[in-house]
PDB file of C-alpha atoms and ligand atoms in Angstrom:
ATOM      1  CA  UNK A   1      20.627  36.137  -0.040  1.00  0.00           C
ATOM      2  CA  UNK A   2      19.111  34.423  -3.352  1.00  0.00           C
ATOM      3  CA  UNK A   3      18.577  36.415  -6.377  1.00  0.00           C
ATOM      4  CA  UNK A   4      15.441  38.067  -6.987  1.00  0.00           C
ATOM      5  CA  UNK A   5      14.004  38.551 -10.687  1.00  0.00           C
ATOM      6  CA  UNK A   6      12.788  41.924 -10.250  1.00  0.00           C
ATOM      7  CA  UNK A   7      11.518  44.376 -13.137  1.00  0.00           C
ATOM      8  CA  UNK A   8      11.931  48.106 -13.174  1.00  0.00           C
ATOM      9  CA  UNK A   9      10.246  50.978 -14.664  1.00  0.00           C
ATOM     10  CA  UNK A  10      11.331  54.223 -14.423  1.00  0.00           C
ATOM     11  CA  UNK A  11       9.329  57.353 -15.389  1.00  0.00           C
ATOM     12  CA  UNK A  12      10.683  60.806 -14.532  1.00  0.00           C
ATOM     13  CA  UNK A  13       7.295  62.906 -13.575  1.00  0.00           C
ATOM     14  CA  UNK A  14       9.985  66.283 -13.647  1.00  0.00           C
ATOM     15  CA  UNK A  15      13.165  67.508 -13.478  1.00  0.00           C
ATOM     16  CA  UNK A  16      14.261  66.041 -10.067  1.00  0.00           C
ATOM     17  CA  UNK A  17      11.461  63.498  -9.602  1.00  0.00           C
ATOM     18  CA  UNK A  18      10.812  60.112 -10.906  1.00  0.00           C
ATOM     19  CA  UNK A  19       8.697  57.240 -10.396  1.00  0.00           C
ATOM     20  CA  UNK A  20       9.652  53.803 -10.162  1.00  0.00           C
ATOM     21  CA  UNK A  21       7.432  50.543 -10.475  1.00  0.00           C
ATOM     22  CA  UNK A  22       9.385  47.594  -9.388  1.00  0.00           C
ATOM     23  CA  UNK A  23       7.912  44.229 -10.339  1.00  0.00           C
ATOM     24  CA  UNK A  24       8.606  41.041  -8.381  1.00  0.00           C
ATOM     25  CA  UNK A  25       7.981  38.054  -9.472  1.00  0.00           C
ATOM     26  CA  UNK A  26      10.536  35.691  -8.107  1.00  0.00           C
ATOM     27  CA  UNK A  27       7.644  33.666  -6.154  1.00  0.00           C
ATOM     28  CA  UNK A  28       6.025  33.136  -9.272  1.00  0.00           C
ATOM     29  CA  UNK A  29       8.731  32.386 -11.497  1.00  0.00           C
ATOM     30  CA  UNK A  30      10.129  29.773  -9.047  1.00  0.00           C
ATOM     31  CA  UNK A  31       6.454  28.449  -8.847  1.00  0.00           C
ATOM     32  CA  UNK A  32       6.646  28.053 -12.615  1.00  0.00           C
ATOM     33  CA  UNK A  33       9.804  26.127 -12.485  1.00  0.00           C
ATOM     34  CA  UNK A  34       8.395  24.145  -9.350  1.00  0.00           C
ATOM     35  CA  UNK A  35       5.671  22.880 -11.728  1.00  0.00           C
ATOM     36  CA  UNK A  36       7.583  22.176 -14.318  1.00  0.00           C
ATOM     37  CA  UNK A  37      10.015  19.965 -12.524  1.00  0.00           C
ATOM     38  CA  UNK A  38       7.116  17.787 -11.226  1.00  0.00           C
ATOM     39  CA  UNK A  39       5.404  17.522 -14.984  1.00  0.00           C
ATOM     40  CA  UNK A  40       8.963  16.142 -15.612  1.00  0.00           C
ATOM     41  CA  UNK A  41       9.025  14.106 -12.456  1.00  0.00           C
ATOM     42  CA  UNK A  42       5.547  12.631 -13.012  1.00  0.00           C
ATOM     43  CA  UNK A  43       6.327  11.050 -16.476  1.00  0.00           C
ATOM     44  CA  UNK A  44       9.332   9.586 -15.385  1.00  0.00           C
ATOM     45  CA  UNK A  45       7.656   8.118 -12.202  1.00  0.00           C
ATOM     46  CA  UNK A  46       4.850   6.467 -14.206  1.00  0.00           C
ATOM     47  CA  UNK A  47       6.989   5.236 -17.277  1.00  0.00           C
ATOM     48  CA  UNK A  48       8.675   2.812 -14.313  1.00  0.00           C
ATOM     49  CA  UNK A  49       6.031   0.795 -13.391  1.00  0.00           C
ATOM     50  CA  UNK A  50       4.354   0.912 -17.186  1.00  0.00           C
ATOM     51  CA  UNK A  51       7.698   0.136 -18.060  1.00  0.00           C
ATOM     52  CA  UNK A  52       7.676  -2.989 -15.597  1.00  0.00           C
ATOM     53  CA  UNK A  53       4.237  -4.269 -16.447  1.00  0.00           C
ATOM     54  CA  UNK A  54       4.625  -4.017 -20.369  1.00  0.00           C
ATOM     55  CA  UNK A  55       8.046  -6.478 -19.718  1.00  0.00           C
ATOM     56  CA  UNK A  56       5.878  -8.875 -17.191  1.00  0.00           C
ATOM     57  CA  UNK A  57       3.080  -9.116 -19.943  1.00  0.00           C
ATOM     58  CA  UNK A  58       5.806 -10.020 -22.170  1.00  0.00           C
ATOM     59  CA  UNK A  59       7.475 -12.507 -20.056  1.00  0.00           C
ATOM     60  CA  UNK A  60       4.290 -14.162 -19.056  1.00  0.00           C
ATOM     61  CA  UNK A  61       3.070 -14.412 -23.074  1.00  0.00           C
ATOM     62  CA  UNK A  62       6.330 -16.421 -24.102  1.00  0.00           C
ATOM     63  CA  UNK A  63       6.373 -18.425 -20.809  1.00  0.00           C
ATOM     64  CA  UNK A  64       2.777 -19.545 -21.119  1.00  0.00           C
ATOM     65  CA  UNK A  65       3.172 -23.121 -20.406  1.00  0.00           C
ATOM     66  CA  UNK A  66       4.984 -23.047 -17.594  1.00  0.00           C
ATOM     67  CA  UNK A  67       1.933 -22.584 -15.061  1.00  0.00           C
ATOM     68  CA  UNK A  68       4.067 -21.643 -12.109  1.00  0.00           C
ATOM     69  CA  UNK A  69       6.007 -18.539 -13.887  1.00  0.00           C
ATOM     70  CA  UNK A  70       2.552 -17.409 -15.284  1.00  0.00           C
ATOM     71  CA  UNK A  71       1.310 -17.159 -11.235  1.00  0.00           C
ATOM     72  CA  UNK A  72       4.259 -15.608 -10.202  1.00  0.00           C
ATOM     73  CA  UNK A  73       4.692 -13.050 -12.901  1.00  0.00           C
ATOM     74  CA  UNK A  74       1.045 -12.368 -12.874  1.00  0.00           C
ATOM     75  CA  UNK A  75       1.258 -11.581  -9.084  1.00  0.00           C
ATOM     76  CA  UNK A  76       4.148  -9.334  -9.937  1.00  0.00           C
ATOM     77  CA  UNK A  77       1.764  -7.693 -12.182  1.00  0.00           C
ATOM     78  CA  UNK A  78      -0.618  -7.300  -9.811  1.00  0.00           C
ATOM     79  CA  UNK A  79       1.540  -5.376  -7.456  1.00  0.00           C
ATOM     80  CA  UNK A  80       2.996  -2.871  -9.823  1.00  0.00           C
ATOM     81  CA  UNK A  81      -0.987  -2.473 -10.975  1.00  0.00           C
ATOM     82  CA  UNK A  82      -1.244  -1.401  -7.454  1.00  0.00           C
ATOM     83  CA  UNK A  83       1.486   0.899  -7.006  1.00  0.00           C
ATOM     84  CA  UNK A  84       0.400   2.688  -9.873  1.00  0.00           C
ATOM     85  CA  UNK A  85      -2.570   3.553  -9.212  1.00  0.00           C
ATOM     86  CA  UNK A  86      -1.556   4.561  -5.601  1.00  0.00           C
ATOM     87  CA  UNK A  87       0.913   6.864  -7.690  1.00  0.00           C
ATOM     88  CA  UNK A  88      -1.985   8.549  -9.824  1.00  0.00           C
ATOM     89  CA  UNK A  89      -3.969   9.081  -7.187  1.00  0.00           C
ATOM     90  CA  UNK A  90      -1.376  10.731  -4.986  1.00  0.00           C
ATOM     91  CA  UNK A  91      -0.349  12.837  -7.754  1.00  0.00           C
ATOM     92  CA  UNK A  92      -3.821  14.121  -8.297  1.00  0.00           C
ATOM     93  CA  UNK A  93      -4.195  14.539  -4.581  1.00  0.00           C
ATOM     94  CA  UNK A  94      -0.644  16.569  -4.493  1.00  0.00           C
ATOM     95  CA  UNK A  95      -1.900  18.734  -7.361  1.00  0.00           C
ATOM     96  CA  UNK A  96      -5.165  19.520  -5.782  1.00  0.00           C
ATOM     97  CA  UNK A  97      -3.291  20.555  -2.812  1.00  0.00           C
ATOM     98  CA  UNK A  98      -1.146  22.859  -4.394  1.00  0.00           C
ATOM     99  CA  UNK A  99      -3.703  24.357  -6.079  1.00  0.00           C
ATOM    100  CA  UNK A 100      -5.135  26.089  -2.736  1.00  0.00           C
ATOM    101  CA  UNK A 101      -6.881  26.197   0.124  1.00  0.00           C
ATOM    102  CA  UNK A 102     -10.009  26.917  -1.016  1.00  0.00           C
ATOM    103  CA  UNK A 103     -11.679  23.414  -1.833  1.00  0.00           C
ATOM    104  CA  UNK A 104     -11.056  22.606   1.787  1.00  0.00           C
ATOM    105  CA  UNK A 105     -13.596  21.569   3.669  1.00  0.00           C
ATOM    106  CA  UNK A 106     -12.623  22.819   7.317  1.00  0.00           C
ATOM    107  CA  UNK A 107     -15.276  21.412  10.274  1.00  0.00           C
ATOM    108  CA  UNK A 108     -14.684  21.286  14.087  1.00  0.00           C
ATOM    109  CA  UNK A 109     -12.994  17.698  14.548  1.00  0.00           C
ATOM    110  CA  UNK A 110     -11.894  16.139  18.079  1.00  0.00           C
ATOM    111  CA  UNK A 111      -8.415  15.282  17.101  1.00  0.00           C
ATOM    112  CA  UNK A 112      -8.101  11.616  18.865  1.00  0.00           C
ATOM    113  CA  UNK A 113     -11.573  10.463  16.429  1.00  0.00           C
ATOM    114  CA  UNK A 114      -9.292  11.497  13.255  1.00  0.00           C
ATOM    115  CA  UNK A 115      -6.557   9.702  15.029  1.00  0.00           C
ATOM    116  CA  UNK A 116      -8.585   6.766  15.652  1.00  0.00           C
ATOM    117  CA  UNK A 117      -9.196   6.715  11.777  1.00  0.00           C
ATOM    118  CA  UNK A 118      -6.182   7.027  10.649  1.00  0.00           C
ATOM    119  CA  UNK A 119      -4.986   3.941  13.015  1.00  0.00           C
ATOM    120  CA  UNK A 120      -7.882   2.068  11.576  1.00  0.00           C
ATOM    121  CA  UNK A 121      -7.004   2.593   7.947  1.00  0.00           C
ATOM    122  CA  UNK A 122      -3.253   1.433   8.488  1.00  0.00           C
ATOM    123  CA  UNK A 123      -4.130  -1.363  10.629  1.00  0.00           C
ATOM    124  CA  UNK A 124      -4.466  -4.180   7.567  1.00  0.00           C
ATOM    125  CA  UNK A 125      -0.947  -2.957   6.605  1.00  0.00           C
ATOM    126  CA  UNK A 126       0.105  -3.254  10.105  1.00  0.00           C
ATOM    127  CA  UNK A 127      -1.315  -6.559  10.558  1.00  0.00           C
ATOM    128  CA  UNK A 128       0.448  -7.972   7.436  1.00  0.00           C
ATOM    129  CA  UNK A 129       3.713  -7.013   8.767  1.00  0.00           C
ATOM    130  CA  UNK A 130       2.669  -8.401  12.191  1.00  0.00           C
ATOM    131  CA  UNK A 131       3.271  -4.471  13.961  1.00  0.00           C
ATOM    132  CA  UNK A 132       1.396  -3.885  17.057  1.00  0.00           C
ATOM    133  CA  UNK A 133      -0.337   0.023  16.917  1.00  0.00           C
ATOM    134  CA  UNK A 134      -0.501   1.595  20.149  1.00  0.00           C
ATOM    135  CA  UNK A 135      -2.149   4.520  21.006  1.00  0.00           C
ATOM    136  CA  UNK A 136      -1.900   7.123  23.510  1.00  0.00           C
ATOM    137  CA  UNK A 137      -4.260   9.706  24.219  1.00  0.00           C
ATOM    138  CA  UNK A 138      -3.062  12.137  26.801  1.00  0.00           C
ATOM    139  CA  UNK A 139      -5.284  15.544  25.852  1.00  0.00           C
ATOM    140  CA  UNK A 140      -8.655  15.436  23.710  1.00  0.00           C
ATOM    141  CA  UNK A 141      -8.286  19.158  21.476  1.00  0.00           C
ATOM    142  CA  UNK A 142     -10.829  20.349  19.541  1.00  0.00           C
ATOM    143  CA  UNK A 143      -8.845  21.374  15.799  1.00  0.00           C
ATOM    144  CA  UNK A 144     -10.257  23.387  12.937  1.00  0.00           C
ATOM    145  CA  UNK A 145      -9.718  20.989   9.641  1.00  0.00           C
ATOM    146  CA  UNK A 146     -10.389  18.369   6.416  1.00  0.00           C
ATOM    147  CA  UNK A 147     -11.514  15.405   8.072  1.00  0.00           C
ATOM    148  CA  UNK A 148     -10.098  13.225   4.954  1.00  0.00           C
ATOM    149  CA  UNK A 149      -7.514  15.152   4.677  1.00  0.00           C
ATOM    150  CA  UNK A 150      -5.828  15.050   8.028  1.00  0.00           C
ATOM    151  CA  UNK A 151      -6.943  11.079   8.210  1.00  0.00           C
ATOM    152  CA  UNK A 152      -4.625  10.725   4.861  1.00  0.00           C
ATOM    153  CA  UNK A 153      -2.213  12.921   6.203  1.00  0.00           C
ATOM    154  CA  UNK A 154      -1.726  10.841   9.888  1.00  0.00           C
ATOM    155  CA  UNK A 155      -2.058   7.396   7.582  1.00  0.00           C
ATOM    156  CA  UNK A 156       0.617   8.447   5.692  1.00  0.00           C
ATOM    157  CA  UNK A 157       2.857   8.748   8.834  1.00  0.00           C
ATOM    158  CA  UNK A 158       1.609   5.409  10.319  1.00  0.00           C
ATOM    159  CA  UNK A 159       2.103   3.724   7.106  1.00  0.00           C
ATOM    160  CA  UNK A 160       5.425   5.067   6.620  1.00  0.00           C
ATOM    161  CA  UNK A 161       6.167   3.873  10.537  1.00  0.00           C
ATOM    162  CA  UNK A 162       4.997   0.652   9.814  1.00  0.00           C
ATOM    163  CA  UNK A 163       6.970   0.238   6.607  1.00  0.00           C
ATOM    164  CA  UNK A 164      10.568   1.143   8.298  1.00  0.00           C
ATOM    165  CA  UNK A 165      10.217  -0.935  11.152  1.00  0.00           C
ATOM    166  CA  UNK A 166      11.024  -4.729  11.378  1.00  0.00           C
ATOM    167  CA  UNK A 167       8.322  -7.159  11.263  1.00  0.00           C
ATOM    168  CA  UNK A 168       6.826  -7.685  14.966  1.00  0.00           C
ATOM    169  CA  UNK A 169       7.843  -4.189  16.003  1.00  0.00           C
ATOM    170  CA  UNK A 170       5.453  -1.956  17.700  1.00  0.00           C
ATOM    171  CA  UNK A 171       4.335   1.587  16.571  1.00  0.00           C
ATOM    172  CA  UNK A 172       3.235   4.558  19.189  1.00  0.00           C
ATOM    173  CA  UNK A 173       0.803   7.156  18.280  1.00  0.00           C
ATOM    174  CA  UNK A 174       0.107  10.209  20.617  1.00  0.00           C
ATOM    175  CA  UNK A 175      -1.982  12.889  20.686  1.00  0.00           C
ATOM    176  CA  UNK A 176      -1.434  15.469  23.286  1.00  0.00           C
ATOM    177  CA  UNK A 177      -1.962  19.486  23.538  1.00  0.00           C
ATOM    178  CA  UNK A 178      -0.071  21.978  25.155  1.00  0.00           C
ATOM    179  CA  UNK A 179      -0.148  26.015  25.027  1.00  0.00           C
ATOM    180  CA  UNK A 180      -2.942  26.045  22.514  1.00  0.00           C
ATOM    181  CA  UNK A 181      -0.884  23.708  20.116  1.00  0.00           C
ATOM    182  CA  UNK A 182      -1.926  20.161  19.277  1.00  0.00           C
ATOM    183  CA  UNK A 183       0.154  17.249  18.229  1.00  0.00           C
ATOM    184  CA  UNK A 184       0.126  14.083  17.143  1.00  0.00           C
ATOM    185  CA  UNK A 185       3.082  11.989  17.121  1.00  0.00           C
ATOM    186  CA  UNK A 186       4.222   8.862  15.614  1.00  0.00           C
ATOM    187  CA  UNK A 187       6.801   7.176  16.694  1.00  0.00           C
ATOM    188  CA  UNK A 188       8.756   3.992  15.321  1.00  0.00           C
ATOM    189  CA  UNK A 189      11.738   2.030  16.506  1.00  0.00           C
ATOM    190  CA  UNK A 190      12.449   1.007  12.867  1.00  0.00           C
ATOM    191  CA  UNK A 191      15.719   1.844  10.127  1.00  0.00           C
ATOM    192  CA  UNK A 192      15.660   5.545  11.125  1.00  0.00           C
ATOM    193  CA  UNK A 193      16.683   8.533   8.627  1.00  0.00           C
ATOM    194  CA  UNK A 194      20.474   9.667   8.336  1.00  0.00           C
ATOM    195  CA  UNK A 195      20.602  13.290   9.068  1.00  0.00           C
ATOM    196  CA  UNK A 196      21.717  14.652   5.720  1.00  0.00           C
ATOM    197  CA  UNK A 197      18.035  13.079   4.196  1.00  0.00           C
ATOM    198  CA  UNK A 198      15.822  14.156   7.160  1.00  0.00           C
ATOM    199  CA  UNK A 199      15.318  17.688   5.217  1.00  0.00           C
ATOM    200  CA  UNK A 200      14.688  16.351   1.923  1.00  0.00           C
ATOM    201  CA  UNK A 201      12.532  13.962   2.349  1.00  0.00           C
ATOM    202  CA  UNK A 202       9.334  16.211   2.469  1.00  0.00           C
ATOM    203  CA  UNK A 203      10.352  16.298  -1.123  1.00  0.00           C
ATOM    204  CA  UNK A 204       8.308  15.218  -3.941  1.00  0.00           C
ATOM    205  CA  UNK A 205       9.778  11.404  -5.087  1.00  0.00           C
ATOM    206  CA  UNK A 206      12.575  12.006  -2.408  1.00  0.00           C
ATOM    207  CA  UNK A 207      13.261   8.209  -1.161  1.00  0.00           C
ATOM    208  CA  UNK A 208      16.728   7.755   0.678  1.00  0.00           C
ATOM    209  CA  UNK A 209      16.762   3.919  -0.428  1.00  0.00           C
ATOM    210  CA  UNK A 210      14.666   4.321  -4.033  1.00  0.00           C
ATOM    211  CA  UNK A 211      14.494   0.236  -4.725  1.00  0.00           C
ATOM    212  CA  UNK A 212      13.438  -0.573  -1.160  1.00  0.00           C
ATOM    213  CA  UNK A 213      10.629   2.202  -1.455  1.00  0.00           C
ATOM    214  CA  UNK A 214       9.397   1.056  -4.979  1.00  0.00           C
ATOM    215  CA  UNK A 215       9.611  -2.742  -3.471  1.00  0.00           C
ATOM    216  CA  UNK A 216       7.058  -1.808  -0.158  1.00  0.00           C
ATOM    217  CA  UNK A 217       5.151   0.202  -2.942  1.00  0.00           C
ATOM    218  CA  UNK A 218       6.107   3.407  -1.623  1.00  0.00           C
ATOM    219  CA  UNK A 219       5.445   6.638  -3.924  1.00  0.00           C
ATOM    220  CA  UNK A 220       7.905   9.025  -2.598  1.00  0.00           C
ATOM    221  CA  UNK A 221       4.780  11.221  -2.324  1.00  0.00           C
ATOM    222  CA  UNK A 222       3.368  10.339   1.180  1.00  0.00           C
ATOM    223  CA  UNK A 223       5.309  12.562   2.984  1.00  0.00           C
ATOM    224  CA  UNK A 224       5.113  15.610   0.963  1.00  0.00           C
ATOM    225  CA  UNK A 225       1.326  15.103   0.769  1.00  0.00           C
ATOM    226  CA  UNK A 226       1.807  15.363   4.563  1.00  0.00           C
ATOM    227  CA  UNK A 227       3.481  18.551   4.131  1.00  0.00           C
ATOM    228  CA  UNK A 228       1.239  19.915   2.264  1.00  0.00           C
ATOM    229  CA  UNK A 229      -1.773  19.071   4.588  1.00  0.00           C
ATOM    230  CA  UNK A 230      -0.351  20.630   7.732  1.00  0.00           C
ATOM    231  CA  UNK A 231       0.531  23.960   5.326  1.00  0.00           C
ATOM    232  CA  UNK A 232      -3.179  23.935   4.175  1.00  0.00           C
ATOM    233  CA  UNK A 233      -4.229  23.507   7.830  1.00  0.00           C
ATOM    234  CA  UNK A 234      -1.676  26.454   9.308  1.00  0.00           C
ATOM    235  CA  UNK A 235       0.029  23.410  10.915  1.00  0.00           C
ATOM    236  CA  UNK A 236       3.745  22.094  10.512  1.00  0.00           C
ATOM    237  CA  UNK A 237       5.138  18.439  10.467  1.00  0.00           C
ATOM    238  CA  UNK A 238       8.364  17.690  11.548  1.00  0.00           C
ATOM    239  CA  UNK A 239      10.822  14.420  12.314  1.00  0.00           C
ATOM    240  CA  UNK A 240      13.170  13.395  14.871  1.00  0.00           C
ATOM    241  CA  UNK A 241      15.054  10.344  13.597  1.00  0.00           C
ATOM    242  CA  UNK A 242      18.357   8.746  14.504  1.00  0.00           C
ATOM    243  CA  UNK A 243      19.845   5.590  11.948  1.00  0.00           C
ATOM    244  CA  UNK A 244      19.107   2.536  13.725  1.00  0.00           C
ATOM    245  CA  UNK A 245      16.978   3.890  16.712  1.00  0.00           C
ATOM    246  CA  UNK A 246      14.087   4.867  15.163  1.00  0.00           C
ATOM    247  CA  UNK A 247      11.657   7.994  13.776  1.00  0.00           C
ATOM    248  CA  UNK A 248       9.208  10.234  15.435  1.00  0.00           C
ATOM    249  CA  UNK A 249       7.219  12.462  13.078  1.00  0.00           C
ATOM    250  CA  UNK A 250       5.461  14.758  15.088  1.00  0.00           C
ATOM    251  CA  UNK A 251       1.928  16.932  13.131  1.00  0.00           C
ATOM    252  CA  UNK A 252       1.216  19.922  15.138  1.00  0.00           C
ATOM    253  CA  UNK A 253      -2.168  22.044  14.286  1.00  0.00           C
ATOM    254  CA  UNK A 254      -3.994  24.646  16.340  1.00  0.00           C
ATOM    255  CA  UNK A 255      -6.183  24.070  19.304  1.00  0.00           C
ATOM    256  CA  UNK A 256      -9.460  25.068  18.116  1.00  0.00           C
ATOM    257  CA  UNK A 257     -11.248  27.752  20.831  1.00  0.00           C
ATOM    258  CA  UNK A 258     -15.024  27.399  21.619  1.00  0.00           C
ATOM    259  CA  UNK A 259     -16.637  30.560  20.798  1.00  0.00           C
ATOM    260  CA  UNK A 260     -18.317  31.343  24.243  1.00  0.00           C
TER     261      UNK A 260
HETATM  262  P1  LIG B   1       7.607   6.347   0.331  1.00  0.00           P
HETATM  263  O1  LIG B   1       6.689   6.417  -0.359  1.00  0.00           O
HETATM  264  O2  LIG B   1       9.090   6.505  -0.274  1.00  0.00           O
HETATM  265  O3  LIG B   1       7.288   5.839   2.257  1.00  0.00           O
HETATM  266  P2  LIG B   1       7.386   9.167   1.259  1.00  0.00           P
HETATM  267  O4  LIG B   1       7.301  10.392   0.825  1.00  0.00           O
HETATM  268  O5  LIG B   1       6.364   8.492   2.362  1.00  0.00           O
HETATM  269  O6  LIG B   1       7.591   7.946   0.429  1.00  0.00           O
HETATM  270  O7  LIG B   1       8.950   9.094   2.438  1.00  0.00           O
HETATM  271  C1  LIG B   1      10.140   9.735   1.572  1.00  0.00           C
HETATM  272  C2  LIG B   1      11.068   8.592   2.312  1.00  0.00           C
HETATM  273  O8  LIG B   1      11.367   9.306   3.544  1.00  0.00           O
HETATM  274  C3  LIG B   1      11.048   7.492   1.943  1.00  0.00           C
HETATM  275  O9  LIG B   1      11.163   6.549   1.245  1.00  0.00           O
HETATM  276  C4  LIG B   1      11.935   6.856   3.204  1.00  0.00           C
HETATM  277  O10 LIG B   1      13.006   6.803   2.820  1.00  0.00           O
HETATM  278  C5  LIG B   1      11.813   7.909   4.369  1.00  0.00           C
HETATM  279  N1  LIG B   1      11.339   7.845   5.298  1.00  0.00           N
HETATM  280  C6  LIG B   1       9.858   8.018   5.644  1.00  0.00           C
HETATM  281  N2  LIG B   1       9.214   7.562   6.554  1.00  0.00           N
HETATM  282  C7  LIG B   1      10.121   6.956   7.323  1.00  0.00           C
HETATM  283  C8  LIG B   1      10.305   6.308   8.116  1.00  0.00           C
HETATM  284  N3  LIG B   1       9.189   6.154   9.614  1.00  0.00           N
HETATM  285  N4  LIG B   1      11.496   5.686   8.771  1.00  0.00           N
HETATM  286  C9  LIG B   1      12.773   5.445   8.015  1.00  0.00           C
HETATM  287  N5  LIG B   1      12.588   6.263   7.126  1.00  0.00           N
HETATM  288  C10 LIG B   1      11.022   7.006   6.627  1.00  0.00           C
END
């Protein structure tokens, strides 16, 4: 198995009896390591848009007498600023989520209402790519959760489905419940994900195509936020995907049983 970081102290009590205190801090070390990695990644990820902005500003300064160029590069600057602010927002969100569940405000929610809100939030981006969002509510389960976080997580899944589909395509969102488990599925017929990437896409900053992700305003944090929201709700998120066929992301939560 995996090596563990164990510290043991053995105190002899008498001739044939010892007291051993074993201190296992494997998890604490792993958490510390993961925090450090995150900090390094964050500074690296922030440098890219900041560097791009400064270069764009310099170019505009030098070519100030060419209005067409100024317009083009200003537009690029606006796009980079938008991505930078999304990045900062998501970094704050993920730090908050990793901090623990104590900050969550759980309330009884109608899942189809939450899904509806997420779909509406994703509508503008979908319209821009001429993508139809089709919602299919098969069951109306009630769940216990933080409304804003659930909307954010589901919206991330829908935004991705839109982003990784061809223009004019359709994205389906279904709500179902079975055996005490509520499930929201987001189904696209987009580019799909290679089997070797399917586990890693939930990692912070992991993208299968960094250039494409950056170009479409992606941050590489969306799915890791979705995963953390699921974990904070004792739920799960899973992917089924086939390159060239499409992807289905399924977000599951326990159905809330009303006390009677
Ligand atoms: P990003 O901001 O890059 O979209 P995410 O964390 O949301 O970051 O997703 C991580 C990566 O997973 C993406 O860069 C992309 O490679 C892949 N991905 C996520 N959703 C989809 C999807 N619906 N179809 C194809 N690839 C996807």
